[in-house]
Amino acid sequence: MSKQPCFIGVDTSNYTTSVAACTLDGEVIGNFRRLLPVKEGECGLRQSDAVFAHVKQLPMLLDELDALLDGVYEPIGVGVSTRPRRVEGSYMPCFLAGVSASHALTAGRGIPLYEFSHQEGHVMAAAYSSGCMHVLFQTPFLAFHVSGGTTEALLVKPLQDGFDISLAGGTADLNAGQAIDRVGVHLGLPFPCGVAMEQLASGYQGRLEKKPVCVRDGFCHLSGLENMAKELYAKTQDKQATSAFVFDFICRSLLELRRQIFDRHGTYPVLYAGGVMSNRLMRGALGKGACAYFAEAGFSSDNAAGIALLARRRYLGDMQKKEQGSE
């Protein structure tokens, strides 16, 4: 029996090592990832430590992927994230580990390697798991990418080789995920802290303390949230109340940010991506007042599925160009 063609994606972000595969029909068949190890009480890794962790973890994940593909699927293209964003000067050393592994994969098989940004992978994975790619790929849309490393609102135009992405707004200081993690570490929670804080917040039954959010000219200010949350915890010693306060403040900031972008650029469908957007406490509010789509939790945090899907899209586009050129 002949093997089915597939595409491999590799992403080595500052939080997660991940590899994935999708079929020629665009179905994700494997999405393997492992968080980078962070010592207790710390809020992240130095880039040198992140690269070392990726080098250690990539072989194990690639072995898991190979076991899935063995005897059934044959890779015909590999995609890799090479930088945070698709703009000049965007660079982080952690992506070099994935680039090195991907070059080895393609050289050994004689198949093409396609390069994308980590941001494009997030958008693609979110669009895929939202179940509305057929809608989003027909029109420009607004994509919120909200994570520990990024808090941005992006105007996205789908292209055959990825996305044309321009910045519509974002954060003027701290990223939403950074604020969550800093408060979570202060509460004694393991890093990254989003999941543990969501569990705490979901159990809170009291009245939320509301502080005014600060969003000016399409950019939100989140640096004050850390101090406000720490003051609340010092006063109440209530981890549930503090966690709920953090998510409510971020959610209201994002809603005001969206309103300002709509006022400036017009109304678009909205896609929410990034690890923070896997938070189910915020989705109800963010889904109101707009045509909104959300990634599934498994595709909202850092993962390589979007990179594999982008490799497929690029491959099919190249094949179409060759066919048109031969006519």
Coordinates of C-alpha atoms in Angstrom, one line a residue:
M1 CA 0.0 0.0 0.0
S2 CA 1.4 3.4 -1.0
K3 CA 2.0 6.0 1.7
Q4 CA -0.1 9.1 2.0
P5 CA 1.6 12.5 1.5
C6 CA 1.9 14.8 4.5
F7 CA 3.6 17.9 5.7
I8 CA 5.7 18.5 8.9
G9 CA 5.7 21.7 11.0
V10 CA 8.4 22.6 13.5
D11 CA 8.2 25.5 16.0
T12 CA 10.6 26.3 18.7
S13 CA 9.3 29.3 20.6
N14 CA 10.4 30.8 23.9
Y15 CA 7.9 28.6 25.7
T16 CA 7.4 25.4 23.8
T17 CA 9.1 22.8 21.6
S18 CA 6.6 21.5 19.1
V19 CA 6.3 19.4 15.9
A20 CA 3.2 18.6 14.0
A21 CA 1.9 17.0 10.8
C22 CA -1.0 17.5 8.4
T23 CA -2.3 15.6 5.4
L24 CA -2.5 16.8 1.8
D25 CA -6.2 17.4 2.5
G26 CA -5.4 19.7 5.4
E27 CA -6.2 17.6 8.4
V28 CA -3.9 17.8 11.4
I29 CA -2.9 14.3 12.3
G30 CA -0.3 14.9 15.0
N31 CA 0.6 17.8 17.2
F32 CA 3.3 17.0 19.7
R33 CA 4.8 19.6 22.1
R34 CA 6.6 20.0 25.3
L35 CA 7.0 23.1 27.5
L36 CA 10.5 24.4 28.1
P37 CA 11.6 23.6 31.7
V38 CA 11.5 26.7 34.0
K39 CA 12.8 26.7 37.6
E40 CA 10.3 27.2 40.3
G41 CA 9.9 30.9 41.1
E42 CA 11.3 32.1 37.8
C43 CA 9.3 33.8 35.0
G44 CA 11.0 32.6 31.9
L45 CA 14.3 31.4 30.3
R46 CA 17.3 33.1 28.9
Q47 CA 17.6 32.6 25.2
S48 CA 20.7 30.4 25.6
D49 CA 18.8 28.1 28.0
A50 CA 15.8 28.0 25.6
V51 CA 18.0 26.9 22.7
F52 CA 19.6 24.2 24.8
A53 CA 16.2 22.9 26.0
H54 CA 14.9 22.8 22.4
V55 CA 18.0 20.8 21.3
K56 CA 17.3 18.3 24.0
Q57 CA 13.6 18.0 23.4
L58 CA 13.3 18.1 19.6
P59 CA 14.7 14.5 19.1
M60 CA 12.1 13.1 21.5
L61 CA 9.2 14.9 19.8
L62 CA 10.4 14.0 16.3
D63 CA 10.6 10.3 17.4
E64 CA 7.0 10.5 18.5
L65 CA 6.0 12.1 15.2
D66 CA 8.0 9.5 13.3
A67 CA 6.1 6.7 15.1
L68 CA 2.8 8.2 14.1
L69 CA 3.8 8.5 10.4
D70 CA 5.7 5.2 10.1
G71 CA 4.3 3.1 7.3
V72 CA 1.3 5.3 6.7
Y73 CA 2.5 8.8 5.7
E74 CA 5.4 10.2 3.7
P75 CA 6.5 13.8 4.3
I76 CA 6.6 15.8 1.0
G77 CA 7.4 19.2 2.6
V78 CA 8.5 20.8 5.9
G79 CA 7.6 24.1 7.4
V80 CA 9.5 25.9 10.2
S81 CA 9.1 29.1 12.2
T82 CA 12.3 31.1 11.8
R83 CA 11.4 34.4 13.7
P84 CA 8.7 35.9 15.9
R85 CA 7.1 38.1 13.2
R86 CA 7.3 38.6 9.4
V87 CA 9.0 41.9 9.6
E88 CA 12.6 43.1 9.1
G89 CA 14.7 42.7 12.2
S90 CA 12.4 40.2 14.0
Y91 CA 14.7 37.7 15.6
M92 CA 15.0 35.3 18.6
P93 CA 17.8 32.7 18.9
C94 CA 15.4 30.0 20.2
F95 CA 14.0 29.5 16.6
L96 CA 17.5 28.5 15.4
A97 CA 17.0 25.1 17.0
G98 CA 13.9 24.4 14.9
V99 CA 15.6 25.7 11.7
S100 CA 18.6 23.4 12.2
A101 CA 16.4 20.3 12.7
S102 CA 14.2 21.2 9.8
H103 CA 17.2 21.6 7.4
A104 CA 18.3 18.1 8.5
L105 CA 14.8 16.7 7.8
T106 CA 14.5 18.1 4.3
A107 CA 18.1 17.4 3.3
G108 CA 17.8 13.8 4.2
R109 CA 14.6 13.4 2.2
G110 CA 15.2 15.8 -0.7
I111 CA 11.9 17.7 0.0
P112 CA 11.3 21.5 0.1
L113 CA 11.6 23.6 3.3
Y114 CA 9.3 26.5 3.8
E115 CA 10.0 29.3 6.3
F116 CA 7.3 31.2 8.2
S117 CA 7.0 33.4 11.3
H118 CA 5.8 32.2 14.6
Q119 CA 3.0 34.7 14.4
E120 CA 1.8 33.3 11.1
G121 CA 1.7 29.9 12.6
H122 CA -0.4 31.1 15.5
V123 CA -2.9 32.7 13.1
M124 CA -3.1 29.6 10.9
A125 CA -3.6 27.2 13.8
A126 CA -6.3 29.4 15.3
A127 CA -8.1 29.7 11.9
Y128 CA -7.9 25.9 11.4
S129 CA -9.3 25.0 14.8
S130 CA -12.0 27.7 14.8
G131 CA -13.6 25.7 12.0
C132 CA -14.1 28.9 9.9
M133 CA -11.2 28.9 7.6
H134 CA -13.6 29.0 4.6
V135 CA -14.9 32.3 6.0
L136 CA -11.7 33.9 7.2
F137 CA -9.7 33.2 4.0
Q138 CA -12.3 35.1 1.9
T139 CA -11.7 38.4 3.5
P140 CA -9.3 40.4 5.6
F141 CA -9.8 39.9 9.3
L142 CA -8.6 41.2 12.7
A143 CA -6.5 38.7 14.7
F144 CA -5.7 39.1 18.3
H145 CA -2.5 37.3 19.2
V146 CA -2.3 37.4 23.0
S147 CA 0.3 35.4 24.8
G148 CA 3.3 35.8 27.1
G149 CA 5.5 37.1 24.4
T150 CA 2.9 39.1 22.4
T151 CA -0.2 41.2 22.8
E152 CA -1.1 42.5 19.4
A153 CA -4.2 43.2 17.3
L154 CA -3.3 42.4 13.7
L155 CA -5.0 43.3 10.4
V156 CA -4.6 40.1 8.4
K157 CA -4.9 39.5 4.6
P158 CA -4.6 35.9 3.6
L159 CA -1.9 35.1 1.0
Q160 CA -0.9 31.9 -0.8
D161 CA 2.5 31.9 0.9
G162 CA 1.2 33.0 4.4
F163 CA -0.3 36.2 5.6
D164 CA 0.1 39.9 5.0
I165 CA 0.0 41.2 8.6
S166 CA 0.0 44.8 9.8
L167 CA -0.2 46.0 13.3
A168 CA -3.5 47.7 14.3
G169 CA -2.9 47.9 18.0
G170 CA -1.5 46.1 21.0
T171 CA 0.2 46.8 24.3
A172 CA 2.3 49.8 25.2
D173 CA 4.2 48.0 27.9
L174 CA 3.6 44.6 29.5
N175 CA 2.2 41.6 27.5
A176 CA -1.0 40.1 28.9
G177 CA 0.7 36.7 29.5
Q178 CA 3.6 38.4 31.3
A179 CA 1.1 40.1 33.6
I180 CA -0.6 36.8 34.3
D181 CA 2.7 35.0 34.9
R182 CA 4.1 37.7 37.2
V183 CA 1.1 37.7 39.4
G184 CA 0.8 33.9 39.3
V185 CA 4.5 33.5 40.4
H186 CA 3.7 36.0 43.2
L187 CA 0.8 33.8 44.3
G188 CA 3.2 30.8 44.4
L189 CA 1.9 29.1 41.3
P190 CA 4.1 27.2 38.8
F191 CA 5.2 29.0 35.6
P192 CA 3.6 29.4 33.2
C193 CA 0.7 30.3 35.4
G194 CA -2.3 30.8 33.1
V195 CA -4.0 27.4 33.6
A196 CA -3.6 27.4 37.4
M197 CA -4.9 31.0 37.7
E198 CA -7.9 30.1 35.4
Q199 CA -8.8 27.2 37.8
L200 CA -8.6 29.6 40.7
A201 CA -10.6 32.3 39.0
S202 CA -13.4 29.9 37.9
G203 CA -14.1 29.1 41.6
Y204 CA -14.5 32.8 42.7
Q205 CA -18.1 33.6 43.6
G206 CA -17.6 37.1 45.1
R207 CA -17.9 40.6 43.6
L208 CA -15.1 41.6 41.4
E209 CA -13.2 44.8 42.2
K210 CA -13.3 46.9 39.0
K211 CA -10.3 49.2 38.2
P212 CA -10.4 51.6 35.2
V213 CA -8.5 50.2 32.2
C214 CA -6.1 52.3 30.2
V215 CA -6.3 52.1 26.4
R216 CA -5.1 55.0 24.3
D217 CA -4.9 55.3 20.5
G218 CA -5.2 51.5 20.0
F219 CA -2.7 50.5 22.7
C220 CA -3.4 49.2 26.1
H221 CA -1.4 49.7 29.3
L222 CA -1.0 46.6 31.4
S223 CA 2.0 47.4 33.5
G224 CA -0.1 48.7 36.4
L225 CA -2.1 45.5 36.6
E226 CA 0.7 43.6 38.3
N227 CA 0.9 46.1 41.2
M228 CA -2.9 46.3 41.5
A229 CA -3.2 42.6 41.7
K230 CA -0.4 42.3 44.3
E231 CA -2.1 45.0 46.4
L232 CA -5.4 43.1 46.2
Y233 CA -3.7 39.9 47.3
A234 CA -1.9 41.6 50.1
K235 CA -5.2 43.0 51.3
T236 CA -7.4 39.9 50.9
Q237 CA -4.9 36.9 50.8
D238 CA -7.5 35.5 48.3
K239 CA -5.9 33.8 45.3
Q240 CA -9.2 33.2 43.6
A241 CA -10.2 36.9 43.9
T242 CA -6.8 38.0 42.7
S243 CA -6.8 35.6 39.7
A244 CA -10.4 36.7 38.7
F245 CA -9.4 40.3 39.0
V246 CA -6.4 39.8 36.6
F247 CA -8.5 38.1 33.9
D248 CA -11.4 40.6 34.2
F249 CA -8.9 43.5 33.8
I250 CA -7.3 42.0 30.7
C251 CA -10.6 41.1 29.2
R252 CA -12.0 44.7 29.5
S253 CA -8.7 46.1 28.2
L254 CA -9.0 43.9 25.0
L255 CA -12.6 44.8 24.5
E256 CA -11.8 48.5 24.7
L257 CA -8.8 47.9 22.3
R258 CA -11.1 46.2 19.8
R259 CA -13.6 49.0 20.0
Q260 CA -11.0 51.6 19.2
I261 CA -9.6 49.6 16.3
F262 CA -13.1 49.2 14.8
D263 CA -13.6 52.9 15.2
R264 CA -10.4 53.6 13.3
H265 CA -10.3 50.8 10.7
G266 CA -13.9 49.5 10.3
T267 CA -15.5 46.3 11.5
Y268 CA -13.9 43.0 10.7
P269 CA -14.4 39.4 11.7
V270 CA -12.2 38.7 14.7
L271 CA -10.0 35.7 15.3
Y272 CA -8.5 35.2 18.8
A273 CA -5.2 33.3 19.0
G274 CA -2.3 32.9 21.5
G275 CA -2.1 31.1 24.9
V276 CA -4.0 33.7 26.8
M277 CA -7.0 33.3 24.4
S278 CA -7.4 29.7 25.5
N279 CA -8.9 31.2 28.7
R280 CA -12.6 30.2 28.7
L281 CA -13.5 32.9 31.3
M282 CA -12.8 35.7 28.9
R283 CA -14.3 34.1 25.7
G284 CA -17.9 34.8 26.6
A285 CA -17.3 38.5 26.9
L286 CA -15.0 38.8 23.9
G287 CA -17.5 36.9 21.7
K288 CA -20.1 39.6 22.1
G289 CA -20.4 42.6 19.8
A290 CA -18.4 41.1 17.0
C291 CA -18.2 38.2 14.6
A292 CA -15.7 36.4 16.7
Y293 CA -13.9 33.1 16.3
F294 CA -11.6 31.3 18.8
A295 CA -9.0 28.6 18.5
E296 CA -9.5 25.4 20.4
A297 CA -7.4 25.3 23.6
G298 CA -5.0 22.8 22.0
F299 CA -4.3 25.1 19.0
S300 CA -4.3 28.4 20.9
S301 CA -1.1 28.1 22.8
D302 CA 2.3 27.7 21.0
N303 CA 2.2 24.7 18.6
A304 CA 3.5 23.7 15.2
A305 CA 0.2 22.7 13.6
G306 CA -0.2 26.1 11.9
I307 CA 3.3 25.8 10.5
A308 CA 2.5 22.4 9.0
L309 CA -0.7 23.8 7.5
L310 CA 1.1 26.8 6.0
A311 CA 3.7 24.4 4.5
R312 CA 0.8 22.6 2.8
R313 CA -0.7 25.9 1.5
R314 CA 2.7 27.0 0.1
Y315 CA 3.3 23.6 -1.5
L316 CA -0.1 23.6 -3.2
G317 CA 0.4 27.2 -4.4
D318 CA 3.8 26.3 -5.9
M319 CA 2.2 23.3 -7.7
Q320 CA -0.5 25.5 -9.1
K321 CA 2.0 28.0 -10.4
K322 CA 4.0 25.2 -12.1
E323 CA 0.8 23.8 -13.8
Q324 CA -0.1 27.3 -15.0
G325 CA 3.4 27.9 -16.3
S326 CA 3.4 24.6 -18.3
E327 CA 0.2 25.4 -20.1

